[in-house]
Coordinates of C-alpha atoms in Angstrom, one line a residue:
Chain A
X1 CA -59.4 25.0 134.3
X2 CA -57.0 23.2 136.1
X3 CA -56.6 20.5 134.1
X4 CA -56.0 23.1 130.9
X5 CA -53.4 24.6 133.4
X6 CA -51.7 21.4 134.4
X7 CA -51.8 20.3 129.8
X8 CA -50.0 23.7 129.2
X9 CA -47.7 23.4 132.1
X10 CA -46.6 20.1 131.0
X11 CA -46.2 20.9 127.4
X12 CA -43.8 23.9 128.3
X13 CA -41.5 21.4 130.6
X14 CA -41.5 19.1 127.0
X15 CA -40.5 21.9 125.1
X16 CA -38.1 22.7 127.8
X17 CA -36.4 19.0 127.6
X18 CA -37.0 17.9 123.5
X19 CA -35.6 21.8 121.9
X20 CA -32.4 21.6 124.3
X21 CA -32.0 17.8 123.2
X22 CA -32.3 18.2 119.7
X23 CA -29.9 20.9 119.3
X24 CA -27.2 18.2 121.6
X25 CA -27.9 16.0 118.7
X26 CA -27.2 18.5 116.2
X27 CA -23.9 19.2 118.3
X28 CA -23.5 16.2 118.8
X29 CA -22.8 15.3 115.3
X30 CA -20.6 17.7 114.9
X31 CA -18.4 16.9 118.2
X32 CA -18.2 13.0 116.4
X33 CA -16.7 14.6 113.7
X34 CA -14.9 17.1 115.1
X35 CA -13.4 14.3 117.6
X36 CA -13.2 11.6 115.0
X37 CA -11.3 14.1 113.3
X38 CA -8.6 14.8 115.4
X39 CA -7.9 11.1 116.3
X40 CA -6.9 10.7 112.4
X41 CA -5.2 13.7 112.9
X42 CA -7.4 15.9 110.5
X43 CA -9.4 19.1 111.0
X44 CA -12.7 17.9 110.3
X45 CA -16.0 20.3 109.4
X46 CA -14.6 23.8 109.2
X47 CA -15.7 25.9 106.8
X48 CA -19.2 26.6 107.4
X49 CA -18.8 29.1 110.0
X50 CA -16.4 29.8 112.5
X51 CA -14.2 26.3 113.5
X52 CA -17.5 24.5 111.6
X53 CA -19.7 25.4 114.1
X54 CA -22.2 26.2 111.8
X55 CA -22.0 22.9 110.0
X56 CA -25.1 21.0 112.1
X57 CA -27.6 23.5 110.6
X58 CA -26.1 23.4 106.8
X59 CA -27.1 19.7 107.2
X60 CA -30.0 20.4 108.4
X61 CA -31.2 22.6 106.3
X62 CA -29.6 20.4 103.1
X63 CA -31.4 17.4 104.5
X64 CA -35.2 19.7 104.6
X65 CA -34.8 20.8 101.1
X66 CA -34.0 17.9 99.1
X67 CA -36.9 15.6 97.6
X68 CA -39.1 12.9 99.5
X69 CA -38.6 9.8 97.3
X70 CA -41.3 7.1 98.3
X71 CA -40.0 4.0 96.4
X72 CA -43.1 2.8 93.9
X73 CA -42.7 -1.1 95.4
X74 CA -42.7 0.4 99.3
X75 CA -45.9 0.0 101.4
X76 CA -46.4 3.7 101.4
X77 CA -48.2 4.1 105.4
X78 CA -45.9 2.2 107.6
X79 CA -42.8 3.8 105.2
X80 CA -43.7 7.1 105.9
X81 CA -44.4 6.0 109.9
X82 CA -41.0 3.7 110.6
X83 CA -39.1 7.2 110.8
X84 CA -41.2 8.8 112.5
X85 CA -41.8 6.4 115.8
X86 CA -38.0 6.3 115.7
X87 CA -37.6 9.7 116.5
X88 CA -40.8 9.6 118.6
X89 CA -39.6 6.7 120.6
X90 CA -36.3 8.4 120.8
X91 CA -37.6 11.8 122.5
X92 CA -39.9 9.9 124.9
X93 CA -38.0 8.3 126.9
X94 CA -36.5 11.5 128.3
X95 CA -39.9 11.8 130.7
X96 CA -38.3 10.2 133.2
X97 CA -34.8 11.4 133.5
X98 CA -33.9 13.4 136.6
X99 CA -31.6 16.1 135.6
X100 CA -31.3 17.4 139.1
X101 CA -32.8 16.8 142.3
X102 CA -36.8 16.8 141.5
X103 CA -35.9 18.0 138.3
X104 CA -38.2 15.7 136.5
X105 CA -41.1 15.1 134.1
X106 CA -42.3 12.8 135.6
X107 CA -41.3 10.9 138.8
X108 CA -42.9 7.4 138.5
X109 CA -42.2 4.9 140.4
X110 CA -41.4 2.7 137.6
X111 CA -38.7 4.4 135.8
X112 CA -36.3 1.7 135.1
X113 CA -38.8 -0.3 133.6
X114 CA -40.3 2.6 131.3
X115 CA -36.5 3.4 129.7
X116 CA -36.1 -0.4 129.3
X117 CA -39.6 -0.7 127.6
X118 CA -38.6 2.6 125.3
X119 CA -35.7 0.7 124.3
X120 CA -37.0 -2.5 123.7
X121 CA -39.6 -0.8 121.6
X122 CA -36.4 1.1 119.3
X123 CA -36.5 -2.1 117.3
X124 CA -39.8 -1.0 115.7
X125 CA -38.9 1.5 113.7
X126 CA -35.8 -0.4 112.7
X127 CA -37.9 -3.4 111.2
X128 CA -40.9 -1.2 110.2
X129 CA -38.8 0.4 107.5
X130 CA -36.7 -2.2 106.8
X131 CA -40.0 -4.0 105.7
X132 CA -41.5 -1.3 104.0
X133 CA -39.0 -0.5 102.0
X134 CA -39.4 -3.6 99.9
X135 CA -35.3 -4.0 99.4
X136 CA -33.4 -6.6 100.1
X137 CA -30.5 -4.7 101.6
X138 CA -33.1 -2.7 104.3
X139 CA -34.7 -5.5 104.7
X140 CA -31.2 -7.5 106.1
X141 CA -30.5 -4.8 107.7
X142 CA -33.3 -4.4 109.6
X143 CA -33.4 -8.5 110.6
X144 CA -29.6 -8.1 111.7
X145 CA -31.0 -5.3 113.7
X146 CA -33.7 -6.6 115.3
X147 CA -31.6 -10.4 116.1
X148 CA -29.3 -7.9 118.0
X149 CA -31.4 -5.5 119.6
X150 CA -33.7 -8.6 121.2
X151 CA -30.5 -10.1 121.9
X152 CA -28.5 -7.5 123.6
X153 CA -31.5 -6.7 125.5
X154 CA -31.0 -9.6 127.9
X155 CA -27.7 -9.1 129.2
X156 CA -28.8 -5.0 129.7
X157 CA -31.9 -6.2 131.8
X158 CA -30.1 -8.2 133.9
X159 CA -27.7 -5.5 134.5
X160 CA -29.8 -3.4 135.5
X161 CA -31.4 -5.9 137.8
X162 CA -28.2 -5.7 139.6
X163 CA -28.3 -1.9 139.8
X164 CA -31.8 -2.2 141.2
X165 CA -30.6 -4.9 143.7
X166 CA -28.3 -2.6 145.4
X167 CA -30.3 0.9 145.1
X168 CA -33.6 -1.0 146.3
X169 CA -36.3 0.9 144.0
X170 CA -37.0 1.0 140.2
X171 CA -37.3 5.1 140.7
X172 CA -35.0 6.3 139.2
X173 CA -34.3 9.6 141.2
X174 CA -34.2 7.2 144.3
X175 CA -31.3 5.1 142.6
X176 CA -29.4 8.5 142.2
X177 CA -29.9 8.9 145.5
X178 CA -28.5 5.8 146.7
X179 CA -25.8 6.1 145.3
X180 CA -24.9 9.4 147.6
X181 CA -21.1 8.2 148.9
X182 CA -20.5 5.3 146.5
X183 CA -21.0 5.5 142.2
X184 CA -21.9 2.0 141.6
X185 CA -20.0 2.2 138.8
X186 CA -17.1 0.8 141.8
X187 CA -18.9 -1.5 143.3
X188 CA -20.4 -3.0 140.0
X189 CA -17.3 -2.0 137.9
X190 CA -17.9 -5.2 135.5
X191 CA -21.6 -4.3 134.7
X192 CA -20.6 -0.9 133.8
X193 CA -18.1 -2.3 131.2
X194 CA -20.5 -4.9 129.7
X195 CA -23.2 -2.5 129.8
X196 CA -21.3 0.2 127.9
X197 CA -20.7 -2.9 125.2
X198 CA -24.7 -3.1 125.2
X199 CA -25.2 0.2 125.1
X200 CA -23.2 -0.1 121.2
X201 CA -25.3 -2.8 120.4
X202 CA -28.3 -1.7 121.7
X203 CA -27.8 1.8 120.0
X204 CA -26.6 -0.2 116.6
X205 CA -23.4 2.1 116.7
X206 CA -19.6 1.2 116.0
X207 CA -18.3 -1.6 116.5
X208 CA -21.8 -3.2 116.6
X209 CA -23.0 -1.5 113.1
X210 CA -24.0 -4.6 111.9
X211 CA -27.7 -3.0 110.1
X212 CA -26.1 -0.1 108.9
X213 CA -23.0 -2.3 107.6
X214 CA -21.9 -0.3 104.6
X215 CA -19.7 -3.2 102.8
X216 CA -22.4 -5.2 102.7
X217 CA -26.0 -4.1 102.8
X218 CA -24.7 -0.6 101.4
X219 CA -26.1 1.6 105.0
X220 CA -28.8 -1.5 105.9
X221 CA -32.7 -0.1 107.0
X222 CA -32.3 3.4 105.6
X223 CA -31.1 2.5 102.2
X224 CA -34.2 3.5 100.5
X225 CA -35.1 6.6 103.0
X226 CA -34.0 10.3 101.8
X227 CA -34.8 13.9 103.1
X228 CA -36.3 14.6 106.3
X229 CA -37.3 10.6 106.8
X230 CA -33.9 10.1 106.8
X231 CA -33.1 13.0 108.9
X232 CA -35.7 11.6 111.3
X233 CA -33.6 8.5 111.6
X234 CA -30.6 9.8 111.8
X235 CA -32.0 12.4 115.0
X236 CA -33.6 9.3 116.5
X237 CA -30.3 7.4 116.2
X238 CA -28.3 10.3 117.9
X239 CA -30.7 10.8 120.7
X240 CA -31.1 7.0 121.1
X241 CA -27.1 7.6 121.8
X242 CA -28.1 10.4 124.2
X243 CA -30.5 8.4 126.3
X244 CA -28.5 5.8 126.7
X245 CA -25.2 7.9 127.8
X246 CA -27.8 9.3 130.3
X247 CA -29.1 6.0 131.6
X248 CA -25.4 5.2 131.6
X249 CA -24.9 7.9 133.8
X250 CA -28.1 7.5 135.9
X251 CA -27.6 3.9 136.8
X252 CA -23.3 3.9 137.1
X253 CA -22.3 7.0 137.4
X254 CA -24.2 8.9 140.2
X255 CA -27.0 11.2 137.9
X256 CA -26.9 14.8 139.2
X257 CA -24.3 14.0 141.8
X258 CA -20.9 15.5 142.3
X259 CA -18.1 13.2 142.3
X260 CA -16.9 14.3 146.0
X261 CA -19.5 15.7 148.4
X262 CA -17.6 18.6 149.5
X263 CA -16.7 22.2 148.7
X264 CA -14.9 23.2 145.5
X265 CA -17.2 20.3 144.0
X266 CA -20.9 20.8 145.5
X267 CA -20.4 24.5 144.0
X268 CA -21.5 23.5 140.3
X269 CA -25.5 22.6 140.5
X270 CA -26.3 19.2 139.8
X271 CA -27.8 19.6 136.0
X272 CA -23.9 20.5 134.8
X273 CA -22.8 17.2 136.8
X274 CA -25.5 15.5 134.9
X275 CA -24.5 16.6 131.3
X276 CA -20.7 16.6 131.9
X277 CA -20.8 12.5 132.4
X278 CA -23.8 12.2 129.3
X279 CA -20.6 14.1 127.1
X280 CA -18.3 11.9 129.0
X281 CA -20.0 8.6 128.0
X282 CA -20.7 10.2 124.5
X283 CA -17.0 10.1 124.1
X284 CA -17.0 6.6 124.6
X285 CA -19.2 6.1 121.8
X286 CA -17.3 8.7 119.3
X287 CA -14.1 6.6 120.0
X288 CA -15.4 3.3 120.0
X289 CA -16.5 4.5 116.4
X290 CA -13.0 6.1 115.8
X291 CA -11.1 3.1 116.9
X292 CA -12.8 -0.1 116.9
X293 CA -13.1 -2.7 113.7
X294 CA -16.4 -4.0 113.2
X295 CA -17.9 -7.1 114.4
X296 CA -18.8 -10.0 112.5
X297 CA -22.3 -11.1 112.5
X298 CA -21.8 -14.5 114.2
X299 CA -19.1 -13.0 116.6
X300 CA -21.6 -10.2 117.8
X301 CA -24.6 -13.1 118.5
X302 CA -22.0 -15.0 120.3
X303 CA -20.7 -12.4 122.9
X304 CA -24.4 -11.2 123.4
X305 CA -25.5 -14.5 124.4
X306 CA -22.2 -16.7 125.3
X307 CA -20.4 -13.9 126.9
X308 CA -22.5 -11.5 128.4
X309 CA -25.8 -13.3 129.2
X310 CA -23.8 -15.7 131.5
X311 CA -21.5 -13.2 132.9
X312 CA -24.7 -10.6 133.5
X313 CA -26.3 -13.5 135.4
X314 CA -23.4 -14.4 137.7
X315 CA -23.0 -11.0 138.5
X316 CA -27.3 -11.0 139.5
X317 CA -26.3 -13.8 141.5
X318 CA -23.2 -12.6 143.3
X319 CA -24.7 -9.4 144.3
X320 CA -27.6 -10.6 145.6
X321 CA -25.8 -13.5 147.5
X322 CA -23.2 -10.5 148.8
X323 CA -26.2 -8.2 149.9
X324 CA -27.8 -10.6 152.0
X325 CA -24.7 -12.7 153.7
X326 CA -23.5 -8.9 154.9
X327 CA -27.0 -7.6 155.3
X328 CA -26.8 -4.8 153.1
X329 CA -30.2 -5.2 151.8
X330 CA -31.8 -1.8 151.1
X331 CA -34.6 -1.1 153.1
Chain B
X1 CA -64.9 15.2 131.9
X2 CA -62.1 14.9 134.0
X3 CA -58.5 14.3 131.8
X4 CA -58.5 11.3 133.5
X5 CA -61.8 9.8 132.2
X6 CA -60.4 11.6 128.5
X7 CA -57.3 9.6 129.0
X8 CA -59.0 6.5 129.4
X9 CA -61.7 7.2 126.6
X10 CA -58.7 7.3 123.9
X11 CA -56.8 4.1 125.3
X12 CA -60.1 2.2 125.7
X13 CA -61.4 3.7 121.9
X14 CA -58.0 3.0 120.6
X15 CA -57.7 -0.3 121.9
X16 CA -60.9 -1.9 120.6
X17 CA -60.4 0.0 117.1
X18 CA -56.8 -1.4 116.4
X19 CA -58.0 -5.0 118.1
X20 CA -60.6 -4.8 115.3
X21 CA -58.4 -4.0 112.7
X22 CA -56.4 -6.7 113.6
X23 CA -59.1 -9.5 112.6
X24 CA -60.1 -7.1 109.5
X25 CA -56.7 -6.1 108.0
X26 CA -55.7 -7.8 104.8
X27 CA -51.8 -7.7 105.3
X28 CA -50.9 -9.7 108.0
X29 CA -47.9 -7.4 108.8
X30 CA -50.5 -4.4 109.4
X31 CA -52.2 -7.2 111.5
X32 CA -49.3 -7.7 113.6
X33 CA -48.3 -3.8 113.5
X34 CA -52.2 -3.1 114.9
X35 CA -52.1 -6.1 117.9
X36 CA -48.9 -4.2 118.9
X37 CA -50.8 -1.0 119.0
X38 CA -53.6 -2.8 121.3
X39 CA -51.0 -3.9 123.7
X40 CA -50.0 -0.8 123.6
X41 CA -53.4 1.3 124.9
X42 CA -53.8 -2.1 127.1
X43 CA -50.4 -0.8 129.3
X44 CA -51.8 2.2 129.0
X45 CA -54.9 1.1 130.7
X46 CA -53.0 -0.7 133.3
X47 CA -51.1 2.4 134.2
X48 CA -54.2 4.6 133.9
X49 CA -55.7 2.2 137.4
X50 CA -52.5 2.4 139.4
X51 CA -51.2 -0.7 138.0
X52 CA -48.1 0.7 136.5
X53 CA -45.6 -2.3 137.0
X54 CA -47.9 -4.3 134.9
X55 CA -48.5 -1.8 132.1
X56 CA -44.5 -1.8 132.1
X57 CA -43.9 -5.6 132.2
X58 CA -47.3 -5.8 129.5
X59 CA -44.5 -3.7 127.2
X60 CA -41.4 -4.9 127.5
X61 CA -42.8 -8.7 127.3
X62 CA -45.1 -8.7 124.8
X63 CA -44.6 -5.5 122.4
X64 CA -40.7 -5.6 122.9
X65 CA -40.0 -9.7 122.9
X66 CA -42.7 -11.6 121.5
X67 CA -44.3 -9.2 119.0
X68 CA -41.0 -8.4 117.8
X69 CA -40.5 -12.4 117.0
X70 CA -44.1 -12.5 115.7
X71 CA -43.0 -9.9 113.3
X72 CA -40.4 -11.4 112.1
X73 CA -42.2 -14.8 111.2
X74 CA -45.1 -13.1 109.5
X75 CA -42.3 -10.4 107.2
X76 CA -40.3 -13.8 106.4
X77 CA -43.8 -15.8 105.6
X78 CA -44.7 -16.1 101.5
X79 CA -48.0 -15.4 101.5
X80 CA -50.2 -15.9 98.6
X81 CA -53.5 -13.6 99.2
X82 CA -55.6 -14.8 96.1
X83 CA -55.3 -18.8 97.4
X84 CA -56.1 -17.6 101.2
X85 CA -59.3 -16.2 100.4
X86 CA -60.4 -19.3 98.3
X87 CA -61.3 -21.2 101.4
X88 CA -63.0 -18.3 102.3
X89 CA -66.7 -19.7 102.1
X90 CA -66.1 -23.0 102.7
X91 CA -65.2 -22.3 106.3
X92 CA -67.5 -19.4 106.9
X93 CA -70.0 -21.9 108.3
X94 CA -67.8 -23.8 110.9
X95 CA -66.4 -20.0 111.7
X96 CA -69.7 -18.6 112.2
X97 CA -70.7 -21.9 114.4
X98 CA -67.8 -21.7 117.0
X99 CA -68.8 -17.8 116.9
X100 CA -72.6 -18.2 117.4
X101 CA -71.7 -20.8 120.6
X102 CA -69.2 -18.1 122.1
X103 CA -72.1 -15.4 121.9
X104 CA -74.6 -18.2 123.8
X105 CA -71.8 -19.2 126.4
X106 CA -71.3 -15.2 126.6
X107 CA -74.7 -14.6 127.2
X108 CA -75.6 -17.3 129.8
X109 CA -72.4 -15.8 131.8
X110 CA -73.7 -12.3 131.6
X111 CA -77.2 -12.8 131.9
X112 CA -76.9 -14.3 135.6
X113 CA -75.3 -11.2 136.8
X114 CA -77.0 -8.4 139.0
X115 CA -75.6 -4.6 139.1
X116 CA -75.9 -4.0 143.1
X117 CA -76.1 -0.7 144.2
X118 CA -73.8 0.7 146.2
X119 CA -70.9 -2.2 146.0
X120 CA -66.8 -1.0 147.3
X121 CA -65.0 -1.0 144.0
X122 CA -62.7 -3.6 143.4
X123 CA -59.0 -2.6 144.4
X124 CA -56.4 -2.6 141.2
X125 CA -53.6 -3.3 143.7
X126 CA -53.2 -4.3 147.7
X127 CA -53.3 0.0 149.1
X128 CA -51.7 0.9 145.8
X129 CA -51.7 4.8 148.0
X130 CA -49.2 2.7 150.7
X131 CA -47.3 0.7 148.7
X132 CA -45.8 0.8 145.3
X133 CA -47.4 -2.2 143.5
X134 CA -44.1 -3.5 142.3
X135 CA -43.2 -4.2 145.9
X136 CA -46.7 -5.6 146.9
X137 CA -46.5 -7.7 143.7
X138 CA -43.2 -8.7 144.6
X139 CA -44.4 -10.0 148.6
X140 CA -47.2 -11.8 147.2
X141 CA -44.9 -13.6 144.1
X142 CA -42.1 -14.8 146.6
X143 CA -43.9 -15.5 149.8
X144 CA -47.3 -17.0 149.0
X145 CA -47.0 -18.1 145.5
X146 CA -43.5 -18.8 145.7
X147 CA -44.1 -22.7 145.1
X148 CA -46.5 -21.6 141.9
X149 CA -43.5 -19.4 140.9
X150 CA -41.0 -21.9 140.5
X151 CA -43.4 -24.3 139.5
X152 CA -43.9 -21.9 136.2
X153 CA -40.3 -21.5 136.0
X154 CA -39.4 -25.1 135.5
X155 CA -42.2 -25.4 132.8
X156 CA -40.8 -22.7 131.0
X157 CA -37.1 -24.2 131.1
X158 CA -39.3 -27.4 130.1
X159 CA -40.1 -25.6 127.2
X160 CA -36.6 -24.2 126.2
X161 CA -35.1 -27.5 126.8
X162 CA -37.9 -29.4 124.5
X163 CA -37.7 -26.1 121.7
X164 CA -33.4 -27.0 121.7
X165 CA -33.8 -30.5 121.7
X166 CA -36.4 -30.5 118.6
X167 CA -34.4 -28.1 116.8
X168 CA -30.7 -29.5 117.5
X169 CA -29.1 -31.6 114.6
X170 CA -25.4 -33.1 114.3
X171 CA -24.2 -32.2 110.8
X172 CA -20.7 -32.9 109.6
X173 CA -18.2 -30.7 107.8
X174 CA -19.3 -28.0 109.3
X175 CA -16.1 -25.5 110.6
X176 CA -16.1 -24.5 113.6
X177 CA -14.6 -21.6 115.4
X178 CA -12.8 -21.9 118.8
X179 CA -12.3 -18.5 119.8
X180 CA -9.7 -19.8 122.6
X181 CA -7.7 -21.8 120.7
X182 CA -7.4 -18.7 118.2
X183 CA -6.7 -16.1 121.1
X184 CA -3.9 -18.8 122.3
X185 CA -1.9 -18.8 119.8
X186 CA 1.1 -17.5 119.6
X187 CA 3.7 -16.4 117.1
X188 CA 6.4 -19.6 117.3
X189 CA 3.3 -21.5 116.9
X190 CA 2.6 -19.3 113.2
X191 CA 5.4 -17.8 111.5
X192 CA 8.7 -19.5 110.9
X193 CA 11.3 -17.4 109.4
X194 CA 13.8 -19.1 107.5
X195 CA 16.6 -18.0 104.9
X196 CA 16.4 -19.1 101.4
X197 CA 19.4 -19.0 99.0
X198 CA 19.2 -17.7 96.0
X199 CA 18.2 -20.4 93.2
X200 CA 17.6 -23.0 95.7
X201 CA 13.6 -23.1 96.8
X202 CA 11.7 -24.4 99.5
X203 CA 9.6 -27.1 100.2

């Protein structure tokens, strides 16, 4: 009886976390717009409702009623499955995210790690239907995608290793905590810069597009994908961008915490913090998009592992050498 | 059953399922697509005896890096399914040889043990209740072992270094980009505006 307990418990919190998340991706596509609008001074979506606002769900519901086309050449089980661990790998990695102060799924011990694994595992779906497909466009795409994913992987692991350095745990509620006082997005100002850059790549948005290039490989991995598969990809995509605005914000920015411990701040409860600096880093991606040319293939392999592997490195190696000359190891 | 036993009678089932089709799959991309599902109920296994650092590391090393690479050979591979199975029979016998002398070796191993009664279990981790196991793990790796450590970090860097030089050719004509040399320039160095009269040219 417990256990049934404990099963419908957690299934409630899920609930609670994914129905929340995917209308912030449905919002969230209309905010890019909306913002990407007004920096080439236009109005963007605004006829479906009042100011547009109804626009997310006219492309939802366009996007559930057109056909499912299953090209004849594709291999039909892992074309119909690439979408959906996308959007699967997309959702899970919110388990571990502390919106407030024990205001989690689940608090292991291991967080860090799991969101790194989640990510690393992104490239799946990526190269799944980019081989399933049985196109030469997808299937560029989804090489260019994975070469860059794997790549720009590196440099955001050893990032993080210098978050982890200085907060002293791979729990993520614990490296909120430690950051109580001091954001490390001071102290580690650098990192925060290169991992934003990552974060692009990572995510495959602007100006790291490269599998979705459009004057090339006409939109890369999804070419062949219509209807709700490619609704699923496009979801995943946006909540990929999501997860990574809140590790952003987890690892740099201080999680649930206010920016000045006292009155007039501590007022608003941590979960509004939280979200204010996920919308905050979501910006960042929206005008990166809006303002940035995009990279050349070559060029993007070359900052990954020329630029950003080295500097990631020396900055593991300086903050550890720092910690323990002024013995502020964390205990 | 207690969820816990349920959990691990999925992972376990799962695991040995996809590990078969693995072997029994005719496309070897499925192949590749079901060993990532078996390192996948393996983590979860890991995680499922306290071991949760391993589980993680299992993940992010093998599913996210060197599957992901593994993949990639076997999509690019041009693989012709009609001439791999015409060896088929005539290495069936070697195959079922090395198979029949693993089963023996297999058998002589497990028939010398004895099931005692009432034995402590074996612990996953050092007091996984005390400490987390990445810390214990990470005690042991740089205080005991720290000399085998290193020692399997300059093999690897052996490896890279042997993989670079194997693969590294001088070829000529090829144009490079100096990304410093293009930043540094300036616009004397570029453009030079001159007037031209009418009728007259320039060389």
């Amino acid at each position: 009886m417990a256990e049934v307990l404990y099963v419908a418990q957690t299934v409630v919190i899920v609930l609670l976390i994914v129905v929340p998340l995917l209308l912030g991706v449905a919002y969230l596509t209309y905010a890019e717009r909306k913002v990407i609008g007004a920096m080439q001074l236009r109005q963007g979506p605004m006829t479906v409702g009042p100011w547009g606002l109804l626009q997310p769900l006219a492309d939802g519901l366009k996007l559930f009623l057109k056909e499912t086309v299953v090209p004849s050449g594709a291999n039909r089980g892992i074309f119909i499955l690439a979408p959906m661990v996308t959007f699967i790998l997309a959702l899970i990695g919110w388990a571990v995210i502390p919106f407030g102060d024990g205001l989690v799924l689940a608090d292991i011990n291991v967080g860090v790690l799991y969101l790194f694994a989640i990510s690393s595992l992104g490239v799946y779906g990526i190269i799944m239907a980019g081989w399933a497909s049985n196109s030469r466009y997808a299937f560029l795409g989804a090489l260019r995608s994975s070469a860059q994913m794997v790549s720009y992987e590196i440099s955001i692991g050893l990032i993080i290793i210098s978050v982890l350095l200085t907060a002293g745990s791979l729990n993520l509620s614990a490296i909120v905590r430690a950051q109580e006082g001091l954001w490390f997005v001071i102290p580690h100002f650098p990192m925060f810069m290169l991992f934003l850059a990552s974060m692009l790549a990572e995510t495959n948005r602007h100006p790291f597009d490269l599998p979705e290039d459009e004057a090339s490989l006409v939109t890369g991995y999804n070419v062949e994908y219509s209807s709700m598969a490619f609704a699923l990809f496009f979801l995943g995509e946006y909540a990929n961008m999501i997860l990574m605005a809140a590790i952003c914000s987890i690892l740099f920015l201080g999680g649930w915490l206010a920016p000045f411990g006292f009155v007039p701040f501590t007022w608003i409860p941590g979960p509004i913090w939280f979200i204010l600096k996920i919308c905050a880093v979501l910006f960042i991606f929206i005008w990166a998009r809006a303002t940035l040319p995009r990279y050349r293939y070559d060029q993007l392999m070359r900052l990954g592992w020329k630029v950003f592997l080295p500097l990631s490195l020396l900055w593991v190696v300086v903050t550890s050498g720092v910690l323990v000359a002024f013995d502020l190891l964390p205990r | 059953m207690s969820l816990e036993l349920f959990v691990f009678y999925v992972l376990a089932g799962v695991a040995v399922g996809a590990a078969a089709m693995v072997i029994s799959s005719r496309n070897p991309v499925h192949s590749v697509l079901f060993l990532i599902l078996t390192f996948f109920n393996a983590a979860g296994l890991f995680v499922l005896i306290g071991a949760e650092f391993l589980g993680m590391v299992l993940v992010v090393v093998y599913v996210g890096a060197v599957a992901v690479l593994f993949m990639f050979v076997v999509m690019m591979l041009d693989i012709n399914f009609v001439r791999m199975r015409e060896g088929m029979l005539q290495y069936l016998p070697v195959g079922a040889l090395v198979g029949l002398i693993l089963l023996v070796e297999l058998g002589l191993v497990f028939g010398t043990w004895a099931l005692v009664e009432d034995v402590t279990p074996a612990f996953p981790a050092p007091a996984p209740d005390q400490v987390p196991n990445t810390r214990a793990l990470g005690q042991l790796l740089y205080t005991d072992y720290i000399y085998l450590f290193q020692a399997a970090g300059v093999i690897l860097l052996v490896a890279i270094i042997g993989a670079i030089t194997l693969t590294l050719r001088e070829r000529k004509g090829v144009l490079r980009q100096d990304i410093g040399r293009q930043v540094a320039r300036d616009r004397a160095a570029t453009v030079e505006l001159r007037k031209v009269k009418v009728g007259s040219g320039i060389q």
